[in-house]
Coordinates of C-alpha atoms in Angstrom, one line a residue:
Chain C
X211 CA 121.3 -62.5 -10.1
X212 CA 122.8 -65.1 -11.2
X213 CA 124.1 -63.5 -14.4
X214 CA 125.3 -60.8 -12.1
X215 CA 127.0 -63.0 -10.4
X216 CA 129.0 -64.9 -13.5
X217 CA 130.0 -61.6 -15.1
X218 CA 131.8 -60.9 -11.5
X219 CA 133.4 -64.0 -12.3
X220 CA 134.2 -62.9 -15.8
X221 CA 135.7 -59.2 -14.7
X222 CA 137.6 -60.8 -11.6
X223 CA 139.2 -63.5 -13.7
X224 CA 140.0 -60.6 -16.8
X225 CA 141.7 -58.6 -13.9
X226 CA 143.9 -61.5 -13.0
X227 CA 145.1 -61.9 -16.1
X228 CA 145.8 -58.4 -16.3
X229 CA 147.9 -58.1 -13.4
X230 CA 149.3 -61.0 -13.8
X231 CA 150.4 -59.9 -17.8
X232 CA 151.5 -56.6 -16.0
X233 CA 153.5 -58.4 -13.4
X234 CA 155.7 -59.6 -16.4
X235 CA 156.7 -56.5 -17.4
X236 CA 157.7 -55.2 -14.4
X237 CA 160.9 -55.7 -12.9
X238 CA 160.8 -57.2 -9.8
X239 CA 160.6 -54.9 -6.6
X240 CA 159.5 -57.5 -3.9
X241 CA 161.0 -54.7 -0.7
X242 CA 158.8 -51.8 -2.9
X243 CA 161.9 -49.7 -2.9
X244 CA 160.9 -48.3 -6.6
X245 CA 157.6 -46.9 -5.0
X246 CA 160.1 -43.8 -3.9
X247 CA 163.6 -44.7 -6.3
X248 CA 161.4 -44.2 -9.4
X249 CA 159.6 -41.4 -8.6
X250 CA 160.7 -37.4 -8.6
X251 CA 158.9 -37.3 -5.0
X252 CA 158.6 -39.1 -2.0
X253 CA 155.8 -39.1 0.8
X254 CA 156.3 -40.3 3.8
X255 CA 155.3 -39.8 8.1
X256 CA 157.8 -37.9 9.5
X257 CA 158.6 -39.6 12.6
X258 CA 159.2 -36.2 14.4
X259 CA 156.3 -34.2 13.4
X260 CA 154.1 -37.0 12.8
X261 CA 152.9 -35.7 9.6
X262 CA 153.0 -36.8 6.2
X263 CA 155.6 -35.0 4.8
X264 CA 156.3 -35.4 0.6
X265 CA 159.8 -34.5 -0.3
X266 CA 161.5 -34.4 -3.7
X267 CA 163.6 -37.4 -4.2
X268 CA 167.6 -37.1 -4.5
X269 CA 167.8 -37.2 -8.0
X270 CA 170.8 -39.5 -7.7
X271 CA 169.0 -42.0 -6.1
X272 CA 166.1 -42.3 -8.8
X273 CA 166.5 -45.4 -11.2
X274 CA 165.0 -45.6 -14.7
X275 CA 162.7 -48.4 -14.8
X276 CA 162.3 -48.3 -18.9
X277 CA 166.1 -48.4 -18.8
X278 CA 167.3 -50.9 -16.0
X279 CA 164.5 -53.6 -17.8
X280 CA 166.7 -53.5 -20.8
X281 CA 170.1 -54.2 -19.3
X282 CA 171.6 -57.5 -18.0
X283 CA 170.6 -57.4 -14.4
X284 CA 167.0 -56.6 -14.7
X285 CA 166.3 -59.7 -13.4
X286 CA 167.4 -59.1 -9.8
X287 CA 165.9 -57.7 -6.5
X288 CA 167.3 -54.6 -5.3
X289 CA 168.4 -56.5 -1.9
X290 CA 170.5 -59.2 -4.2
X291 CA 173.2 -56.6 -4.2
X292 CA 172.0 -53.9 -1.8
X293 CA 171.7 -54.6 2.0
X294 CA 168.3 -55.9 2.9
X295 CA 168.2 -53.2 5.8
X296 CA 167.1 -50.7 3.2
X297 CA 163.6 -51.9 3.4
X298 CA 162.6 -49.5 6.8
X299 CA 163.0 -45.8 6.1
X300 CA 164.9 -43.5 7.2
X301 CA 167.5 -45.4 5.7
X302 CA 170.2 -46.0 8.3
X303 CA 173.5 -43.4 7.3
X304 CA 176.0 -46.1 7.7
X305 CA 174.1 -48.3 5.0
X306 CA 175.3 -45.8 2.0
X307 CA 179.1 -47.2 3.1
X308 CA 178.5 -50.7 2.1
X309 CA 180.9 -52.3 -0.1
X310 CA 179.1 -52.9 -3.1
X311 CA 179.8 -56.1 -5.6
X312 CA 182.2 -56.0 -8.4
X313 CA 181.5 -57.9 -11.7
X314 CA 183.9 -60.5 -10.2
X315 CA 183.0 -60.9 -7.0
X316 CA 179.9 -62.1 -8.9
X317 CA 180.8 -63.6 -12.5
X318 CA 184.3 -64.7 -11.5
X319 CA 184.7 -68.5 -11.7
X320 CA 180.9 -68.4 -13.3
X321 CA 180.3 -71.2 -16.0
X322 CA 177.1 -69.5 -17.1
X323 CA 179.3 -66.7 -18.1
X324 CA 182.1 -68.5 -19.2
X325 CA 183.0 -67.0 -22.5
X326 CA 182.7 -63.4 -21.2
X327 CA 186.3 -63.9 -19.9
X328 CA 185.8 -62.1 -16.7
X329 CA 189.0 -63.1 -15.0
X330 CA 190.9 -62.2 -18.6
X331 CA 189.2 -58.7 -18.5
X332 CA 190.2 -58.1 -15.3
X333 CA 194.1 -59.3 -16.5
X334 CA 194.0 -56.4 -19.1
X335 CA 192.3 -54.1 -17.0
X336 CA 195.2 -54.2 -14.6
X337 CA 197.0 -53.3 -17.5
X338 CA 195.2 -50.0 -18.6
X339 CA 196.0 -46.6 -17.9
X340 CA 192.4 -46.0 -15.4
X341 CA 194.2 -49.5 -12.9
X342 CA 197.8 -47.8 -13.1
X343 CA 196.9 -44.2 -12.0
X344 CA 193.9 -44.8 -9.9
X345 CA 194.1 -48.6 -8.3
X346 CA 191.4 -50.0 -6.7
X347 CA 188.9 -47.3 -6.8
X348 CA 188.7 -47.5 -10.4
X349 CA 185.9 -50.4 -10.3
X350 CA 184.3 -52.0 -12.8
X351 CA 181.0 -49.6 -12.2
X352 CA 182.8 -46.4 -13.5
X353 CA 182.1 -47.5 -16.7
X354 CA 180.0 -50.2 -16.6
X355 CA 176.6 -49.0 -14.4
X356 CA 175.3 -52.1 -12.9
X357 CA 171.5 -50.6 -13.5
X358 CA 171.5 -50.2 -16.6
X359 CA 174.7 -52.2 -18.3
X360 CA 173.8 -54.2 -22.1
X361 CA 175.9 -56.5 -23.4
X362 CA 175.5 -54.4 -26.6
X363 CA 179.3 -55.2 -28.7
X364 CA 178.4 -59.2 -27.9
X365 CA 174.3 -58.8 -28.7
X366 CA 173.9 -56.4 -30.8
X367 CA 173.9 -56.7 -34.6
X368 CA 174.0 -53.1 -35.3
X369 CA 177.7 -51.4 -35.6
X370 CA 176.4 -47.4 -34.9
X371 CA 174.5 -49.1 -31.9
X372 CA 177.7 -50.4 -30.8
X373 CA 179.5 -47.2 -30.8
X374 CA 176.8 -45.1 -29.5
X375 CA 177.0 -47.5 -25.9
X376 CA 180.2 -48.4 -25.7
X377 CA 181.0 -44.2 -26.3
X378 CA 178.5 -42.9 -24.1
X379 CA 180.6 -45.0 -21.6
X380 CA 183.7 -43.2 -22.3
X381 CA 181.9 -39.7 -22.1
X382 CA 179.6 -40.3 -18.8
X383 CA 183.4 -39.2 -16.9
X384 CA 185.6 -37.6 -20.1
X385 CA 182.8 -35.5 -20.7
X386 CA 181.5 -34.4 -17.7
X387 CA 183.6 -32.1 -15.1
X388 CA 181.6 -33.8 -12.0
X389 CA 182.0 -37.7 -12.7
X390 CA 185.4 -37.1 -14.1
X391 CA 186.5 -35.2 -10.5
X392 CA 185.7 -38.0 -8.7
X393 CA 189.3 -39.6 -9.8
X394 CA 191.0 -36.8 -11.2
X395 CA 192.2 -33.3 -9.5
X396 CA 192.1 -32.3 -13.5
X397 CA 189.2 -31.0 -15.6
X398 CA 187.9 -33.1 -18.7
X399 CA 190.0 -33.1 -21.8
X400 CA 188.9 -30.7 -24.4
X401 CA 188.0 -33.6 -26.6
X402 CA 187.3 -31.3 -30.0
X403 CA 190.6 -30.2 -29.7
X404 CA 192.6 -33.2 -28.6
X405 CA 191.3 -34.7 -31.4
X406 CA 191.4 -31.8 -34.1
X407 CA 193.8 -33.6 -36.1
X408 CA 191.5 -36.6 -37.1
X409 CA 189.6 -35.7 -40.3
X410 CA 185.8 -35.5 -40.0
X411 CA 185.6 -35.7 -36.9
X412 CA 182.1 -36.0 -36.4
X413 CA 181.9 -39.1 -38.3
X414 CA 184.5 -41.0 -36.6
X415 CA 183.0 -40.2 -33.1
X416 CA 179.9 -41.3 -34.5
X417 CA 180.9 -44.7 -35.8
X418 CA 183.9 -45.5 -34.0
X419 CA 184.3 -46.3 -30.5
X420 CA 186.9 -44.7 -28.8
X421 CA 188.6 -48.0 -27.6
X422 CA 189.2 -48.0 -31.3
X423 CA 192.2 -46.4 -30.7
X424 CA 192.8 -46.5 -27.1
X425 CA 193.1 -49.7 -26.4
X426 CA 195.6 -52.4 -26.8
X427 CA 193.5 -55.2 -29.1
X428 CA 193.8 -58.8 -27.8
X429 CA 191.9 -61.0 -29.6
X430 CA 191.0 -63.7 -27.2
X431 CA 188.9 -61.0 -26.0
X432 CA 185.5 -59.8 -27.2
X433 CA 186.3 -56.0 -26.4
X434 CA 189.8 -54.6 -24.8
X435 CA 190.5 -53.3 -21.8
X436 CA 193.4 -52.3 -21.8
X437 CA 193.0 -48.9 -21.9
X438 CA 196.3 -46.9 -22.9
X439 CA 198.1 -43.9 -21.9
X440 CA 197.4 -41.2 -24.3
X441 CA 200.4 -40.9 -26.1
X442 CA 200.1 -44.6 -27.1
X443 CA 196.7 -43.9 -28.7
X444 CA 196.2 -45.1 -32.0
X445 CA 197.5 -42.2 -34.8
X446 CA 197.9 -43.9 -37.8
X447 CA 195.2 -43.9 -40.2
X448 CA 195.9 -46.9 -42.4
X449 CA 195.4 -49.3 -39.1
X450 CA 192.1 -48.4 -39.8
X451 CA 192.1 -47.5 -43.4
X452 CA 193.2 -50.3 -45.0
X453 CA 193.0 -53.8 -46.8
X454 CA 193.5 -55.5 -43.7
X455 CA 191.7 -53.3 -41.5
X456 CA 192.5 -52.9 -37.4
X457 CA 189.1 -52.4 -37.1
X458 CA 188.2 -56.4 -38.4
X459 CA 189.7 -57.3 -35.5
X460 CA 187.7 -55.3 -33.0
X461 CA 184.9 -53.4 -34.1
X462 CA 183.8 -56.1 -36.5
X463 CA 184.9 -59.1 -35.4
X464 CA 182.2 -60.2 -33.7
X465 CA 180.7 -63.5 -34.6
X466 CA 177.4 -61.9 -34.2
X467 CA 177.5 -59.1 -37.2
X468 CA 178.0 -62.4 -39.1
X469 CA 176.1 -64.6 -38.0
X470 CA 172.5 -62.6 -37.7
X471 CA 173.3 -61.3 -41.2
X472 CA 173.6 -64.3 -43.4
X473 CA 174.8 -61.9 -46.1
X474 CA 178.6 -62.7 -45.4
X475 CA 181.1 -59.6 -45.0
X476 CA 180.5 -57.4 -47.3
X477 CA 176.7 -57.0 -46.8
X478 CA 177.3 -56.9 -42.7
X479 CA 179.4 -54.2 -43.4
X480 CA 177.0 -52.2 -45.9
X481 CA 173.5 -53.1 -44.0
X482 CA 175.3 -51.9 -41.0
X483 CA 175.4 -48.8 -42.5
X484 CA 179.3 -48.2 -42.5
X485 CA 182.1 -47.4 -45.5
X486 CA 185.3 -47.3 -44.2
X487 CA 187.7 -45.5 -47.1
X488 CA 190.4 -48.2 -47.8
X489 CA 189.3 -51.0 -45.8
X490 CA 186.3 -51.7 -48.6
X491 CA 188.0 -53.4 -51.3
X492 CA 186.0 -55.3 -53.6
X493 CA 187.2 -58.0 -55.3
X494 CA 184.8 -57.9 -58.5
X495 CA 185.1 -54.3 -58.9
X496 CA 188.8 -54.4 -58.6
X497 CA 189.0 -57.6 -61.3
X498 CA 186.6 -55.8 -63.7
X499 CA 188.6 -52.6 -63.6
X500 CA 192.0 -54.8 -63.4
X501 CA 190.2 -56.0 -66.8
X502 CA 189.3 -53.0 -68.3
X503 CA 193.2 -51.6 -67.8
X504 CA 194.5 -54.7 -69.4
X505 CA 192.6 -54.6 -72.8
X506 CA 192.9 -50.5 -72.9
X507 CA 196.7 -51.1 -72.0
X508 CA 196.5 -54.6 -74.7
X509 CA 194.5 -51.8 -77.5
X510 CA 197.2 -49.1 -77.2
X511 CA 199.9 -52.0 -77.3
X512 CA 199.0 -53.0 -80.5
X513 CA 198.3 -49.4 -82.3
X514 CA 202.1 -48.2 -81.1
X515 CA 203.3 -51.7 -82.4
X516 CA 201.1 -51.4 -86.0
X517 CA 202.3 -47.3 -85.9
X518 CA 206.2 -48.6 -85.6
X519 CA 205.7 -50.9 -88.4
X520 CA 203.9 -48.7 -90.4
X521 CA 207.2 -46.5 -90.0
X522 CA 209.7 -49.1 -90.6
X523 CA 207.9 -50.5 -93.7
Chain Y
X290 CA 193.8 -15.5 -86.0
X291 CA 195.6 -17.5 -89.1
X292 CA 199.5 -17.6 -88.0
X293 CA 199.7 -19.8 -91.6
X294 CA 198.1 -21.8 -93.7
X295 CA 198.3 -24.9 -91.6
X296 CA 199.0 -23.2 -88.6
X297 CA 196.0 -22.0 -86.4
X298 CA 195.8 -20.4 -83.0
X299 CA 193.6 -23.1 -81.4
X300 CA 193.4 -23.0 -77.8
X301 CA 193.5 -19.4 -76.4
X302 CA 195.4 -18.6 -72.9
X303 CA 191.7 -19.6 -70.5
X304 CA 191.8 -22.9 -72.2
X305 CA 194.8 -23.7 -71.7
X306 CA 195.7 -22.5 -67.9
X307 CA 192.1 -24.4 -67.4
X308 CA 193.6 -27.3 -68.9
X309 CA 196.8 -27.3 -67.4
X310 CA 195.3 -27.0 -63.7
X311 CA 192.7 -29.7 -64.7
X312 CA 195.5 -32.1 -66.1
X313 CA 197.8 -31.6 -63.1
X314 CA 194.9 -32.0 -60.5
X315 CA 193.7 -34.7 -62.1
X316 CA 196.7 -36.6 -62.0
X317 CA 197.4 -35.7 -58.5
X318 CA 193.8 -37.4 -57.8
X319 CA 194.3 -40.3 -59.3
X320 CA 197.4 -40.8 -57.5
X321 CA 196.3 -39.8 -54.0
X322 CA 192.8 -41.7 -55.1
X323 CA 194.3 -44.9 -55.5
X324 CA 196.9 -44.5 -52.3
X325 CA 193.6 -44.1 -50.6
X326 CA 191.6 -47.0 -52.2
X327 CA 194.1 -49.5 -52.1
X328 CA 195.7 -48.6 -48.7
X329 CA 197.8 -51.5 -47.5
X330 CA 199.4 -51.9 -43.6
X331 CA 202.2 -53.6 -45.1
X332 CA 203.3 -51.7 -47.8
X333 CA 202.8 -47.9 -48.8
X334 CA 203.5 -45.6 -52.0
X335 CA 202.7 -42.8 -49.3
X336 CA 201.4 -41.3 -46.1
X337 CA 197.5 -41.7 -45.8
X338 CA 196.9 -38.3 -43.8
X339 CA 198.8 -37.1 -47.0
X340 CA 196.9 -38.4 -49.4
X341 CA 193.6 -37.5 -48.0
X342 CA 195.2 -34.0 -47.4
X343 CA 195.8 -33.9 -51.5
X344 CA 193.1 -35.2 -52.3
X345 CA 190.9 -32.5 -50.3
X346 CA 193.2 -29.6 -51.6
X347 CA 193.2 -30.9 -54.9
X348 CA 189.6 -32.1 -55.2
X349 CA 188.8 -28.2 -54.5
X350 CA 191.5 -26.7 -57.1
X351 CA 190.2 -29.0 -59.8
X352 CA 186.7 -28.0 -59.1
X353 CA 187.6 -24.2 -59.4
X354 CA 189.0 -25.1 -62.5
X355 CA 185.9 -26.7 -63.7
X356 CA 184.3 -23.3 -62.4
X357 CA 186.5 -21.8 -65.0
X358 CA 185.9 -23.9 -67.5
X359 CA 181.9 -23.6 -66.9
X360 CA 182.5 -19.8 -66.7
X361 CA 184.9 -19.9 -70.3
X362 CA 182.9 -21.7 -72.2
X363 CA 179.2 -19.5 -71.4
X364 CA 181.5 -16.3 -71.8
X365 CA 183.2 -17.4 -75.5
X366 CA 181.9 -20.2 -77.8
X367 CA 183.8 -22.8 -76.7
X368 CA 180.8 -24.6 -75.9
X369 CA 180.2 -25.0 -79.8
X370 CA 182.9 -27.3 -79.9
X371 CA 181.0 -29.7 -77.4
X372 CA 177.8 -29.7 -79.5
X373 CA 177.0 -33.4 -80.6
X374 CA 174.9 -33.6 -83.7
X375 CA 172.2 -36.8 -82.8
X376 CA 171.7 -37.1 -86.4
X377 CA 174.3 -39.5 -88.2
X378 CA 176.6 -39.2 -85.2
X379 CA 177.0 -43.5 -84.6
X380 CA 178.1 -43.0 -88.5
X381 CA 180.7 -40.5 -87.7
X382 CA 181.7 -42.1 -84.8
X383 CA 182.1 -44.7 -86.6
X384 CA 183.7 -43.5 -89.7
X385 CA 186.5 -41.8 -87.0
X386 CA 187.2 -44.6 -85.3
X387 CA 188.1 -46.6 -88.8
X388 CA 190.3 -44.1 -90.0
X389 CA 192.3 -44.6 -86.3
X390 CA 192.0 -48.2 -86.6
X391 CA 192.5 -48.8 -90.1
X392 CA 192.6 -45.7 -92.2
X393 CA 195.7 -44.1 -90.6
X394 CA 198.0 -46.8 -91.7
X395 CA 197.0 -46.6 -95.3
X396 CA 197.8 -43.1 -95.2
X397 CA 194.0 -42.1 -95.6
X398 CA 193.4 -38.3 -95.2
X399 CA 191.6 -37.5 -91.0
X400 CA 187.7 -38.1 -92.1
X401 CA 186.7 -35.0 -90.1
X402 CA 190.3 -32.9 -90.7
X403 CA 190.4 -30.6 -87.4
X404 CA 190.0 -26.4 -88.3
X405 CA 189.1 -23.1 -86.4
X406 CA 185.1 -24.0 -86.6
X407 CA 186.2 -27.8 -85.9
X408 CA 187.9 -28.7 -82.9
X409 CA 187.2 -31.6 -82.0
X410 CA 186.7 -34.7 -84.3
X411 CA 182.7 -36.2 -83.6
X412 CA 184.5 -39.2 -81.4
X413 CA 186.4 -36.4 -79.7
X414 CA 182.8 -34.5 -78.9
X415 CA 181.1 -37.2 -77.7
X416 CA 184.0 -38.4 -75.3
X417 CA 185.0 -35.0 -74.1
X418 CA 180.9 -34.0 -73.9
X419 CA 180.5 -37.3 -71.4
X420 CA 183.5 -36.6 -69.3
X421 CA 183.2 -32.8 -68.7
X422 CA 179.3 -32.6 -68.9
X423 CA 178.3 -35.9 -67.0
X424 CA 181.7 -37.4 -64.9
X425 CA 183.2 -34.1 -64.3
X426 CA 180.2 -32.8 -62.3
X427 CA 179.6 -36.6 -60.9
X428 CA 182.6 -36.6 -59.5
X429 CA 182.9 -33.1 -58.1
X430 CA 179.5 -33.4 -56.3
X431 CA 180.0 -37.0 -54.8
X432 CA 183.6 -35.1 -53.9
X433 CA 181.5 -32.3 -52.1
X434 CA 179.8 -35.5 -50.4
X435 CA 182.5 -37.0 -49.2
X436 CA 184.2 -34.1 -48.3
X437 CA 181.1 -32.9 -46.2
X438 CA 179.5 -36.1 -44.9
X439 CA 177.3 -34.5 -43.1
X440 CA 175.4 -33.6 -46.5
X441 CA 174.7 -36.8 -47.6
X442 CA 171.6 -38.8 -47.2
X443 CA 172.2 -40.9 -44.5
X444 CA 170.5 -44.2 -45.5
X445 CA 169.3 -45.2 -49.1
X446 CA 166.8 -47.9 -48.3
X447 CA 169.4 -50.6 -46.9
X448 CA 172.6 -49.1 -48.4
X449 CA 174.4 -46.6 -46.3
X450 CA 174.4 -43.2 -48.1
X451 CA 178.4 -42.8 -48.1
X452 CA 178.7 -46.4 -49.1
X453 CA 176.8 -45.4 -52.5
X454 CA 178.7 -42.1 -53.2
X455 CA 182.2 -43.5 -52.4
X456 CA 181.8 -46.5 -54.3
X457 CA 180.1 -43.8 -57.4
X458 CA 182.9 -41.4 -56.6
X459 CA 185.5 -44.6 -57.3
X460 CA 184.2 -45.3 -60.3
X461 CA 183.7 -42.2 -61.7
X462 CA 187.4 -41.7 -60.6
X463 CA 188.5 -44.7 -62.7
X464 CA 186.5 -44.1 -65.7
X465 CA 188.0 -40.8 -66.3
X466 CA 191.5 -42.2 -65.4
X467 CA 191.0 -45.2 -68.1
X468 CA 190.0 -41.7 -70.2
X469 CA 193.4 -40.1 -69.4
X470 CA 195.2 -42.7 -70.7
X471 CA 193.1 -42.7 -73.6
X472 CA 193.6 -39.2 -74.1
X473 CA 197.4 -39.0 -73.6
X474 CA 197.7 -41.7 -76.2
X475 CA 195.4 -40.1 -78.7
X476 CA 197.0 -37.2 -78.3
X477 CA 200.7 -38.5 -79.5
X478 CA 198.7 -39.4 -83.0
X479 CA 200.4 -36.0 -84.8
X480 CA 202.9 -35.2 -87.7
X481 CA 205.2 -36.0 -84.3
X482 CA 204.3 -37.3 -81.3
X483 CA 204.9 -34.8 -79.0
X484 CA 203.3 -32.3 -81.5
X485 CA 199.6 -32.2 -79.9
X486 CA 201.2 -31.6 -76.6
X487 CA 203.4 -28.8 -77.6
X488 CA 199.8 -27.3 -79.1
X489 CA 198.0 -27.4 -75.9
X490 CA 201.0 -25.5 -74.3
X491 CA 201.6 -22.9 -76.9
X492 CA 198.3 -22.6 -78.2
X493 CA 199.2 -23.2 -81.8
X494 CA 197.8 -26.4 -83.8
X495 CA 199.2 -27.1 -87.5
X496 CA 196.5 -28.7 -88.8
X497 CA 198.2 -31.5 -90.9
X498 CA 199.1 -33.2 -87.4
X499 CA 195.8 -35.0 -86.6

């Protein structure tokens, strides 16, 4: 009995500690909205015919729990930025007009979040193409998706990682008919073609973001955002592909490709798994081949000098 | 096919349209190669989209010329000429390179005098043997690399894959330029300067000029 008795103990205490190690993983859903906004279903009593009714879930409306506890606001509640009302269900119709946050309505004047610049992003922004033609409606969000947003170019040590996110930004609307409708009466740009002209094009997309070359850099800020017209796009190879290369000063500027790779430079550069024709100049190859010229140049010098004499004497 | 006595039809019409679209190419490589290696904002010999553009078109010609020269030398027996004998060749290599260094001023006859079944003097068949048999294809399949990226392993343990066969490329590339200048100088050793170069345009080699 009384054995019995401790190993209850034992298995109630092991089950704490289970939840409680599971609890950590878990993003925190104190109103239980994910038990239907991460599911494909939802079951619920149907207030009119009083049965339990189970409905597929607006695929819109689902969040990615795997993916939202891997960006920057997976510590919040839903009701931090969404209106604590949700919690009864049906969901009241007016509630899906709420005026949702912007990053500064938030971060601005933040200390915490100081050296992210906020007020400075928002500066350029008002500059860029996406603030002149559409205004207001062209928030922060349409690019940046509060759910799952990383703060991958400052974190991130890895260059094709970079690309990959900040890209997939770019494409979620200049890729996609539906998104990119919501602000334009125009279809997507035929991207391929647009950008025919740019050797290997694959590669570039691949492991250069497209603010590369269509943004204005500043260099008090991390990433620009002043996004430019078109025809003010970047065209010129060489600010890319050479010595002093454009793309030190945004694609690998950031402190953090240096500092997490101890290596200096030139191994950030190569362990990140990037060659960029031109902007790779080594020194020590360049002096030993600088070297190698010289005596050739030095031997020949000498034979056409000992061949002259040989003549004159 | 004896013109003279000292006068020998040496390179036959293949050889030399192979060498004439190798030596151009090449030279537009090099050029193009190092407007793309050592591209500077500030300053500019010329336009990188033309350069790369060159070099592509180029790249490919030269390589259809080494297609030709492959093709050539299975088809005649050119490829004799290439044959490196491993037995005494340090000797003879060694025994050329005194004559250019030292022997040629004290008007010493060539060690290995140059005739139809000898083209090439044993410092000329190892040199040539290395660049065509080892750089030439180096460089044209790191080229095919580059030109393709797509083809190229992605990652070599930490190195990236087109790190490794741009930097080989480069090299490659500058080895066989540092041979070009060799060559060209080499190759103004004659009864008159100019007179190896007239031979590898006409065909005809007198055989008192090396």
């Amino acid at each position: 009995m009384r054995i019995s008795y401790l190993l209850f103990l034992f298995a109630l205490t092991l089950n704490c500690l289970t939840l409680q190690a599971e609890e950590k993983n878990e993003i925190p859903d104190v109103n239980g909205c994910l038990k239907c906004h991460s599911h494909q279903t939802i079951t619920f009593t149907n207030t009119l015919t009083k049965h339990e009714d189970k409905r597929l879930m607006n695929p819109l409306y689902i969040l990615d729990k795997d993916h939202f506890a891997k960006g920057v606001h997976a510590k919040f509640k839903c009701i931090d930025c969404h209106s604590s009302e949700y919690d009864h269900y049906p969901h009241k119709a007016e509630l899906k007009l709420e005026p949702l946050n912007s990053c500064l309505d938030c971060h601005g004047g933040d200390a915490k979040y100081a050296s992210y610049k906020f007020e400075k992003i928002d500066e350029e922004f008002q500059k860029s193409i996406h603030f002149k033609k559409i205004g207001e409606s062209f928030t922060c969000s349409k690019c940046h998706n509060q759910h799952y947003y990383q703060a991958k170019s400052r974190n991130s040590s890895i260059v094709s990682d970079i690309v990959l996110f900040s890209n997939e930004m770019c494409m979620s609307c200049h890729s996609n008919n539906n998104k990119f409708q919501l602000l334009s009466d125009k279809l997507k740009p035929a991207l391929a073609q647009i950008h025919e002209w740019l050797p290997n094009q694959e590669l570039h997309f691949k492991n250069v973001r497209c603010i590369e070359c269509h943004t204005q850099v500043v260099d008090s800020l991390a990433v620009s955002h002043n996004i430019l017209p078109k025809e003010k796009a970047l065209k010129n190879c060489e600010e890319c592909h050479s010595k002093n290369s454009m793309l030190e000063a945004s694609l690998y500027k950031y402190k953090n490709l240096q500092s997490r790779n101890q290596k200096g430079k030139l191994n950030t550069i190569i362990s990140n798994k990037s060659y960029v024709i031109g902007a790779y100049q080594n020194i020590w190859l360049q002096r030993a081949s600088f070297i190698i010229l010289a005596l050739i140049l030095v031997g020949i010098g000498a034979h056409v000098t000992a061949r002259i004499l040989k003549k004159l004497i | 096919m004896k013109e003279s006595e000292n006068r020998i039809y040496f390179y036959p019409i293949w050889i030399r349209i192979w060498h004439s679209l190798n030596a151009i190419g090449i030279m537009i490589l090099i050029y193009t190669g190092l407007n793309m290696y050592y591209s500077n904002r500030g300053f500019r010999l010329m336009d990188f989209q033309l350069a790369i553009n060159l070099h592509n078109i180029t790249g490919i010609m030269v390589g259809l010329s080494y297609l030709i020269f492959t093709i050539g030398n299975l088809r005649t027996t050119n490829h004799k000429h290439y044959k490196v004998k491993r037995t005494g060749m340090f000797e003879k290599i060694k025994i050329q390179s005194q004559y250019y260094m030292i022997g040629m001023f004290k008007n010493q006859h060539p060690p290995y005098p140059l005739s139809e079944k000898r083209k090439f003097n044993p410092l000329q068949k190892l040199i040539y043997s290395i660049i065509m048999y080892i750089f030439m294809p180096g460089l044209i399949i790191t080229g095919i690399g580059l030109l393709l990226p797509e083809l190229i392993i992605e990652n070599v343990y930490q190195l990236s894959g087109i790190f490794l066969t741009a930097i080989l490329h480069a090299s490659l590339g500058f080895l066989v330029t540092m041979f070009l200048i060799i060559h060209l100088y080499v190759a103004s050793i004659g009864k008159h300067p100019l007179a190896n170069f007239k031979s590898i345009l006409n065909g005809y080699h007198n055989t008192n000029a090396h």
